[in-house]
Short mmCIF file of C-alpha atoms and ligand atoms in Angstrom, two decimals:
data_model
loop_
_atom_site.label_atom_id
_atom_site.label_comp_id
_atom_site.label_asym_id
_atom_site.label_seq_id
_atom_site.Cartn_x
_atom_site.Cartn_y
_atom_site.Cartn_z
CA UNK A 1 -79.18 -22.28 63.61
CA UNK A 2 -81.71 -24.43 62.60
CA UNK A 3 -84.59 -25.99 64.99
CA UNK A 4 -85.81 -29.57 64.33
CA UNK A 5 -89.03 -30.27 65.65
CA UNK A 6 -90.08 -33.55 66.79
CA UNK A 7 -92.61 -34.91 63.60
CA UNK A 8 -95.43 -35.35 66.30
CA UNK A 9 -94.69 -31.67 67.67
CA UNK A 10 -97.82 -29.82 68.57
CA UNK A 11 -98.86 -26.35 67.43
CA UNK A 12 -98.08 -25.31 70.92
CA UNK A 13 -94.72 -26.08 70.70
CA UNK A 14 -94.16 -24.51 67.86
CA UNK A 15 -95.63 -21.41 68.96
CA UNK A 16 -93.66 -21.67 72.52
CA UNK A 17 -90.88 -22.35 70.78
CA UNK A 18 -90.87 -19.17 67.71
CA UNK A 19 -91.93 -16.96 70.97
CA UNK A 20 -88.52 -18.05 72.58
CA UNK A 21 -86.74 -17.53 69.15
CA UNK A 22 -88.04 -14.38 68.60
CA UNK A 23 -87.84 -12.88 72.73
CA UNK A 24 -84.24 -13.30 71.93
CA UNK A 25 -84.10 -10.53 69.33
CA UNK A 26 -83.94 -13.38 66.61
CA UNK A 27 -86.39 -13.56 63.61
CA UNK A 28 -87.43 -17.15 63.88
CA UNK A 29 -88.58 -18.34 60.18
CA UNK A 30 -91.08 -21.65 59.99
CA UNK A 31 -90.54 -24.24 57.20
CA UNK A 32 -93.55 -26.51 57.49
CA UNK A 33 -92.42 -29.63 55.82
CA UNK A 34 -94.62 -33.02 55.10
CA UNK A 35 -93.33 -34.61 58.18
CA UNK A 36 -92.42 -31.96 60.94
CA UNK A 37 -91.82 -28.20 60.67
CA UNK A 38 -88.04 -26.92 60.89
CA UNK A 39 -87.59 -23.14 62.67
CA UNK A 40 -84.79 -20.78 61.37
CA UNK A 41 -83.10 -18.81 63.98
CA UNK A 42 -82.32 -15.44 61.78
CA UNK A 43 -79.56 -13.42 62.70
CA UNK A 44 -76.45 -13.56 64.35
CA UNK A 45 -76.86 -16.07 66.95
CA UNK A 46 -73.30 -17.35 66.69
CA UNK A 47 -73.08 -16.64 70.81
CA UNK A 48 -76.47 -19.15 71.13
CA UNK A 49 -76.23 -22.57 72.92
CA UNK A 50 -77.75 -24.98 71.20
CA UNK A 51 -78.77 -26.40 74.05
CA UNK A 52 -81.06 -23.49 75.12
CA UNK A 53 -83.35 -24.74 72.27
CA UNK A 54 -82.66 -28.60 72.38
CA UNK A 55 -84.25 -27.83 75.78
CA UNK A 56 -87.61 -26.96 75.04
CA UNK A 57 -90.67 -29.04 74.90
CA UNK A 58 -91.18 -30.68 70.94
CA UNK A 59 -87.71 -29.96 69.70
CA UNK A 60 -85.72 -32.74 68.67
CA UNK A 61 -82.48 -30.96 67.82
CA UNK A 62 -80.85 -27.41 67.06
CA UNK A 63 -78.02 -27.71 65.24
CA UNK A 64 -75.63 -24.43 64.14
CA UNK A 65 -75.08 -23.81 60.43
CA UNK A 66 -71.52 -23.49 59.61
CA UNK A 67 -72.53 -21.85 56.15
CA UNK A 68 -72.71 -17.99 56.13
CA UNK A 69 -76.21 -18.46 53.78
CA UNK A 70 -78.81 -19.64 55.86
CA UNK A 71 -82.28 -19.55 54.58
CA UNK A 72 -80.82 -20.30 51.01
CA UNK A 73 -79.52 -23.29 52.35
CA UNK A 74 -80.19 -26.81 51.80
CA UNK A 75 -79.37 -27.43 55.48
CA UNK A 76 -82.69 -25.14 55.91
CA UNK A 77 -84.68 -26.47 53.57
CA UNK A 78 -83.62 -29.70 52.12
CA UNK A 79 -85.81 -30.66 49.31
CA UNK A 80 -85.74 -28.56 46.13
CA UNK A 81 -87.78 -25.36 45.97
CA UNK A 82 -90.58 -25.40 43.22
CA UNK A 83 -92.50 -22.13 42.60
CA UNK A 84 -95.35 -21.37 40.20
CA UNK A 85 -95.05 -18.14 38.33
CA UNK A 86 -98.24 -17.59 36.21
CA UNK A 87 -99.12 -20.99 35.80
CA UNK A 88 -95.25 -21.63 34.72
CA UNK A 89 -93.24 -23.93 37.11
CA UNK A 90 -89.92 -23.39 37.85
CA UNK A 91 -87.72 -25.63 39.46
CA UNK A 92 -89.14 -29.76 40.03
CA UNK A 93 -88.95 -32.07 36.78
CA UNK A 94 -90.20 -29.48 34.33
CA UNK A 95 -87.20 -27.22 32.56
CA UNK A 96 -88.51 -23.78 32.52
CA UNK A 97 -87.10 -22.05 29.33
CA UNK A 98 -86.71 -18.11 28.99
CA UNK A 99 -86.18 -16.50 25.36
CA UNK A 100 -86.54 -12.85 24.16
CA UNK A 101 -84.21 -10.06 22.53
CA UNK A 102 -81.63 -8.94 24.89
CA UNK A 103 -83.53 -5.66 24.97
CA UNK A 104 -87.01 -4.43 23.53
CA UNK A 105 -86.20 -2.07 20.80
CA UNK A 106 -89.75 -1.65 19.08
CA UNK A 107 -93.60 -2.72 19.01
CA UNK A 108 -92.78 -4.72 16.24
CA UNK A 109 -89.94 -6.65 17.25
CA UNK A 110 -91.24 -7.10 20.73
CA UNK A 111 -94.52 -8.82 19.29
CA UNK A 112 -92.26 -11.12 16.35
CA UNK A 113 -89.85 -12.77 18.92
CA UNK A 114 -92.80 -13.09 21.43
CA UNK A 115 -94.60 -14.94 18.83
CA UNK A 116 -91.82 -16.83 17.79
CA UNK A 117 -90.78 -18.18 21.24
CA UNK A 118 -93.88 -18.76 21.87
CA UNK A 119 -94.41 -21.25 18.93
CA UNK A 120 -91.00 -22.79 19.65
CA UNK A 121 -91.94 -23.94 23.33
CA UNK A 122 -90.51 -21.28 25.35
CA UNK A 123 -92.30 -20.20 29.22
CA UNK A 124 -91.36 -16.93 29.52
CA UNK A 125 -90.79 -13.74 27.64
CA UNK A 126 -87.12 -11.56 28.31
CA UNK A 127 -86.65 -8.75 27.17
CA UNK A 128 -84.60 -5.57 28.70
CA UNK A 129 -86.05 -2.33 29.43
CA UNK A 130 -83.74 -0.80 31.28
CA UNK A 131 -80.26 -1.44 29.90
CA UNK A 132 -77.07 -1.91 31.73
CA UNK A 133 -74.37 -0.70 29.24
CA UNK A 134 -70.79 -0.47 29.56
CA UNK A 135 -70.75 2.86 27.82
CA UNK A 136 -73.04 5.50 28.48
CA UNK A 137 -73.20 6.79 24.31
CA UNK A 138 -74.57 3.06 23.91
CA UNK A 139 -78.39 2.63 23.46
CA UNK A 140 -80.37 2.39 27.55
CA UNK A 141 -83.51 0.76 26.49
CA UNK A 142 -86.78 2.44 26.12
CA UNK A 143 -87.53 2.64 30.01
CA UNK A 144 -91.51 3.20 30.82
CA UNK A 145 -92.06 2.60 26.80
CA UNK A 146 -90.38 -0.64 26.79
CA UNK A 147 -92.74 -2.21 30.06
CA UNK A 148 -95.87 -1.30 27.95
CA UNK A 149 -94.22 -3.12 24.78
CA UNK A 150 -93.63 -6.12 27.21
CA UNK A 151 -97.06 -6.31 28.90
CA UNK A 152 -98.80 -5.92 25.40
CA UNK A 153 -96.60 -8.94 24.15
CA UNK A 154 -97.62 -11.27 27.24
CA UNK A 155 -101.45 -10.00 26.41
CA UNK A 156 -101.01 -11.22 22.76
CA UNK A 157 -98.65 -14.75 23.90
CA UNK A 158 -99.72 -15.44 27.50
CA UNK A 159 -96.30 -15.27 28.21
CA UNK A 160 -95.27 -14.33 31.47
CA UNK A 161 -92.21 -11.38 31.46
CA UNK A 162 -88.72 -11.54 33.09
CA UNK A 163 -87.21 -8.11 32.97
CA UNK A 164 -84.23 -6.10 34.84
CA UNK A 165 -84.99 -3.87 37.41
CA UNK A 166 -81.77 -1.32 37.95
CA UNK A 167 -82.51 0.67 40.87
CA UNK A 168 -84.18 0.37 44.29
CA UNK A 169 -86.31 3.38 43.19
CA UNK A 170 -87.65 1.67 39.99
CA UNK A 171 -88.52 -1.49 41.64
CA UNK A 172 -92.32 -0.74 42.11
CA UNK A 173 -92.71 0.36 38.50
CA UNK A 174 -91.04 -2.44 37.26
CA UNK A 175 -92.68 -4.79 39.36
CA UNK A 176 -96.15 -3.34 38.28
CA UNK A 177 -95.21 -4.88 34.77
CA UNK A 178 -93.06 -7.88 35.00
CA UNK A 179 -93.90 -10.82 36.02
CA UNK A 180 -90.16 -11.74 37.64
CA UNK A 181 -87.98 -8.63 38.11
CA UNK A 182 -84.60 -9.73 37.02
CA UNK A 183 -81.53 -8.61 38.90
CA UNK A 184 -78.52 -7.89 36.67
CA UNK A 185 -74.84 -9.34 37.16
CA UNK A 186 -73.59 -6.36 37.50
CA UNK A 187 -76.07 -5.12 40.35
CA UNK A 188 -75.56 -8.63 42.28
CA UNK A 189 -73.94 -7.28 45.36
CA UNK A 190 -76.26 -3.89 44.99
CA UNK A 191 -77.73 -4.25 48.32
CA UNK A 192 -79.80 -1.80 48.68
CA UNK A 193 -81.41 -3.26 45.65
CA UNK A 194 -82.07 -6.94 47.00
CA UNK A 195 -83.87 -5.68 49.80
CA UNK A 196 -86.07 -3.58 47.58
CA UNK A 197 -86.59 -6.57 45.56
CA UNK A 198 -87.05 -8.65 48.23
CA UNK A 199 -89.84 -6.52 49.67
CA UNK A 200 -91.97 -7.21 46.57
CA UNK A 201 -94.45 -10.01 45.89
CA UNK A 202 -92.38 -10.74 42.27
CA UNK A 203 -90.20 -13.55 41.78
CA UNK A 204 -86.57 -12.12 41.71
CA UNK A 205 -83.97 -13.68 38.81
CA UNK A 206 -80.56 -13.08 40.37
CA UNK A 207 -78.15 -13.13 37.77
CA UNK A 208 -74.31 -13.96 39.07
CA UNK A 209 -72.05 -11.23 39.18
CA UNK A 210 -69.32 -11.95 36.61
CA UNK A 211 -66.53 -12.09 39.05
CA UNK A 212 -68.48 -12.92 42.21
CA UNK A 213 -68.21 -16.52 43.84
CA UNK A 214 -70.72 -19.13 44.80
CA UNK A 215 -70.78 -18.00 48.05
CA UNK A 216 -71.28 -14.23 47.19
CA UNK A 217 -74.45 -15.35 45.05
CA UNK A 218 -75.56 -17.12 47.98
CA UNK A 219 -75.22 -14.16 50.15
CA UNK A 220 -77.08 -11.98 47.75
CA UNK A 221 -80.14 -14.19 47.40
CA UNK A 222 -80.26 -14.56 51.45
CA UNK A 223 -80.72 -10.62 51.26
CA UNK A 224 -83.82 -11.03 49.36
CA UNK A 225 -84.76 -14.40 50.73
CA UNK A 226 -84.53 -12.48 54.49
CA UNK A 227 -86.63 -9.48 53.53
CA UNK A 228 -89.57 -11.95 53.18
CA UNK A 229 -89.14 -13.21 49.28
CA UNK A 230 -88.99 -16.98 49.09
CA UNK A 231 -89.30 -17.30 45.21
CA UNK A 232 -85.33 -16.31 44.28
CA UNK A 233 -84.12 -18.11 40.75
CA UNK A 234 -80.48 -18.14 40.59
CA UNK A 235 -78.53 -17.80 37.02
CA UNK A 236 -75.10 -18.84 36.09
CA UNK A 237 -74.54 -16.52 33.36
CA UNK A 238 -70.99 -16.85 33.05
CA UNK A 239 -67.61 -15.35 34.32
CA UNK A 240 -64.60 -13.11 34.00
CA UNK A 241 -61.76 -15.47 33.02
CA UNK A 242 -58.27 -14.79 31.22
CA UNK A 243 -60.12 -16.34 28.26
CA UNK A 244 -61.18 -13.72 25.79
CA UNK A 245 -61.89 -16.19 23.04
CA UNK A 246 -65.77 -15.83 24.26
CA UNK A 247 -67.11 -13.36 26.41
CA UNK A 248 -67.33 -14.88 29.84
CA UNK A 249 -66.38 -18.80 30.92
CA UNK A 250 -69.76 -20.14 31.68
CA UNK A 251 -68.73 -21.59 35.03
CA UNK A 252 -70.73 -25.14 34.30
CA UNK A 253 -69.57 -26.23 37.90
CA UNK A 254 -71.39 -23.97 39.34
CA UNK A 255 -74.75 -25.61 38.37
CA UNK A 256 -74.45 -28.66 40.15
CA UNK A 257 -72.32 -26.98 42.70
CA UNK A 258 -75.18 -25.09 43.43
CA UNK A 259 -78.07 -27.31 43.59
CA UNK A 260 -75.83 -28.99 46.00
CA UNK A 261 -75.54 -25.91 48.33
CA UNK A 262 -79.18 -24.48 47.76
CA UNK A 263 -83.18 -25.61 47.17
CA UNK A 264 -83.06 -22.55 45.03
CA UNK A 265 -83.70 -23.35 41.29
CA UNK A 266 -80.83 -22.44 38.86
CA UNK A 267 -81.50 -21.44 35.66
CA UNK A 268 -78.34 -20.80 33.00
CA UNK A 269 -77.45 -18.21 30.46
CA UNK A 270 -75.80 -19.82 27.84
CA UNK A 271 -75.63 -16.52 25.53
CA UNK A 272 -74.19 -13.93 28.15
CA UNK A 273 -71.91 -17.09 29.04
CA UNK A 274 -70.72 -17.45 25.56
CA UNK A 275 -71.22 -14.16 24.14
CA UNK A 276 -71.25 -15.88 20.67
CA UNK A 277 -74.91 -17.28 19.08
CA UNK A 278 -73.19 -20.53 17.14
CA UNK A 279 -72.07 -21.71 21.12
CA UNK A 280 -75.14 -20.83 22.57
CA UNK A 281 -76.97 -24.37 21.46
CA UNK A 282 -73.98 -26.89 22.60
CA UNK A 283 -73.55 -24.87 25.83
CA UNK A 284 -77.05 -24.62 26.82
CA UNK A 285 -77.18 -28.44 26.18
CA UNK A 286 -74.70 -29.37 28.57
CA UNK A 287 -76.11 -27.05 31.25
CA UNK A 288 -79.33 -29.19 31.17
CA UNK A 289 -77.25 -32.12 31.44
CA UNK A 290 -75.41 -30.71 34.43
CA UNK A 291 -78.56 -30.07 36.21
CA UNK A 292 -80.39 -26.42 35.32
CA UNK A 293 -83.11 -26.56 36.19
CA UNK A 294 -83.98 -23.73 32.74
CA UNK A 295 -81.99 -21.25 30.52
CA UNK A 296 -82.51 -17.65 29.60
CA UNK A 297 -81.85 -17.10 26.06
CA UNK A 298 -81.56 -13.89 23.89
CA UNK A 299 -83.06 -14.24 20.46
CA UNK A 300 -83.78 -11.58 17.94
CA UNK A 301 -85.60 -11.79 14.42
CA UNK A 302 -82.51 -10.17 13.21
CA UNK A 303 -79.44 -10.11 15.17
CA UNK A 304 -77.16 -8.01 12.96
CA UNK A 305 -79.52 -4.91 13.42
CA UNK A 306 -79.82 -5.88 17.11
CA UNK A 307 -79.60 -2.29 19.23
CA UNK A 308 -77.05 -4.60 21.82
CA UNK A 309 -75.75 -7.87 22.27
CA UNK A 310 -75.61 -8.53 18.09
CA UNK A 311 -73.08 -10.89 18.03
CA UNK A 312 -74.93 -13.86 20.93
CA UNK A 313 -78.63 -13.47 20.02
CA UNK A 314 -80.28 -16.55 17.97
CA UNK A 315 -82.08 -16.03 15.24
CA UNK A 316 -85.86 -17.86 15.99
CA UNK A 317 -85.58 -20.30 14.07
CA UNK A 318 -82.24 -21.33 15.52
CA UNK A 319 -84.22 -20.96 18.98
CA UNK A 320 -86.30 -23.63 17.64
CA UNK A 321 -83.79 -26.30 16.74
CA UNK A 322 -82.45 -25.91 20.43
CA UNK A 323 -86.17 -26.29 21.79
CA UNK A 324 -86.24 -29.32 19.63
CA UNK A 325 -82.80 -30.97 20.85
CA UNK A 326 -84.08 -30.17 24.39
CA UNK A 327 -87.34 -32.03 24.17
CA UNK A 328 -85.11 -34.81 22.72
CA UNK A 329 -82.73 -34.22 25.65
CA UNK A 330 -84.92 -33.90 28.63
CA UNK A 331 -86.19 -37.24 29.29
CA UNK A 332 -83.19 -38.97 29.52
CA UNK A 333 -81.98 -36.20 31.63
CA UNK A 334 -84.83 -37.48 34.02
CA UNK A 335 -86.17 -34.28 32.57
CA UNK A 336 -89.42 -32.93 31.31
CA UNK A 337 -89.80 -30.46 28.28
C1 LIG B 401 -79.13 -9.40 30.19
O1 LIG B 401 -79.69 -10.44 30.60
O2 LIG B 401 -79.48 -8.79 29.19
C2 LIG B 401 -77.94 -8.93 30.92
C3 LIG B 401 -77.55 -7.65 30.86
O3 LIG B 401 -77.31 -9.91 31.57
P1 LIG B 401 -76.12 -9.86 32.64
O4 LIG B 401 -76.63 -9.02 33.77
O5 LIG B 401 -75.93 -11.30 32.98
O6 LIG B 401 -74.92 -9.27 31.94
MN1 LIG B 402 -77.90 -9.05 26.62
#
């Protein structure tokens, strides 16, 4: 349920009314908008009377939401969220644009795509640690090694570092490196993981699961969202389809599907939604025009040697005729690049 307050409500009221909220067993979360402040009844209060609320002193209405996903709802919070991560906004006009190797194999390559991105307008540095591979023979990443490669990279660029984070247990050494800890599609509905990530101070990147629904993202960024982390970027990276032509169906309705559903930003992976690099350009394009508000893009200065993911990463100077189209794309798009 959400509480409206009346715009001219007092700082009393509020208070009286979060101490009501909260001696019900409820969490009651504050949204303090330009014009009057909206309270969040957390938890199950299905049972509640609206009424109970509508009641009290300052409140000009409580109205139930119907949707499962509360705090990640629009209903909640109805403008767009914008965040700042480093300096770098995400969500708002701006298109926040991601690019690194799908996984940091060496110093040396680490350092050459940072550099390259870098010069070709991208905001952040990827780049995977900690692997997620199908089979367990196939290379993990370098772990520990791999952080220090990343943090040395955003030294040299200035570029701030989106990584995965696995496990609940290697959250806080993760998060002592990264700059947004980056929760894999296949760890979407791995609970115990959101809340650990949800605990930190780190903007989370919460990747769709490849056969999860809309709704089943939403759930999973309200588990982060209600252990006390507001900055949650969602990614449409694709799903499991009877298509095998390319490696997942990049589900483009989900973008504006989304953004209609959530303030959350949403950022799309055009190369683990394609799985091939000549259809990363044309479908990153069209998931700008459909509204994301960024991308996350693999590239690698030499994708046939790449350690994973050989066949979808750009090489950089392919990277840089996308930035290029993009900055041509943008303002039309209402858009800034
Ligand atoms: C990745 O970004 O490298 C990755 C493993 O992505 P996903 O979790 O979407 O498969
Ligand atoms: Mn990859």
């Amino acid at each position: 349920m959400i509480i409206v307050m009346r715009v001219n409500a007092t700082a009393r009221e509020i208070a009286a009314v979060v101490e009501r909220v909260e001696g019900m067993g409820f969490h009651a979360h504050l949204s303090e908008g330009e014009e009057r402040t909206i309270i969040g009844v957390i938890g199950d209060e299905r049972p509640v009377d609206p009424g109970l609320f509508e009641r009290l002193e300052g409140v000009e209405r409580a109205v139930p939401i119907l949707r499962p996903f509360k705090l990640a709802s629009r209903d909640f919070h109805p403008k767009d969220s914008i965040f700042s991560i480093n300096g770098i906004k995400i969500g708002g006009k701006g298109l926040c644009i991601m690019a690194g190797p799908c996984a940091v194999e060496s110093r040396q390559q680490i350092l050459e795509v940072a550099h390259a991105v870098k010069e070709a307008g991208a905001h952040v540095l990827r780049g995977g640690a900690f692997k997620p591979r199908t089979s367990p023979y196939s290379f993990q990443g370098l772990g520990l090694r791999g952080l220090e490669l990343l943090a040395e990279a955003r030294e040299e660029t200035g570029l701030p570092i989106v990584t995965e984070v696995m496990a609940p247990e290697a959250v806080s050494m993760v998060a002592h490196y990264a700059d947004i800890l980056q929760v894999g599609a296949r760890n979407m509905q791995n609970f115990a993981l959101l809340q650990a990530v949800g605990q930190t101070n780190k903007p989370v990147l919460l990747k769709r699961g490849m056969m999860a629904t809309i709704e089943e993202l939403l759930m999973a960024a309200e588990y982060i969202l209600s252990n006390g982390n507001s900055r949650v970027i969602l990614c449409e990276r694709g799903i499991r389809t009877f298509e095998k032509y390319t490696r997942n169906t990049l589900d483009i309705n989900a973008i504006p599907a989304i953004k209609q559903l959530t303030h959350l930003p949403v950022i799309a992976d055009p190369s683990h939604g394609t799985g091939k690099w000549d259809l990363v350009a044309p479908v990153a394009k069209a998931c700008i025009a459909a509204g994301a508000d960024g991308l996350i893009v693999e590239v690698h200065p030499d994708p046939q040697q790449a350690l994973s993911d050989q066949a979808q990463q750009l090489r950089p100077e392919v990277f840089a005729k996308l930035m290029d189209d993009l900055r041509a794309l943008a303002p039309p798009l209402g858009r800034e690049l």
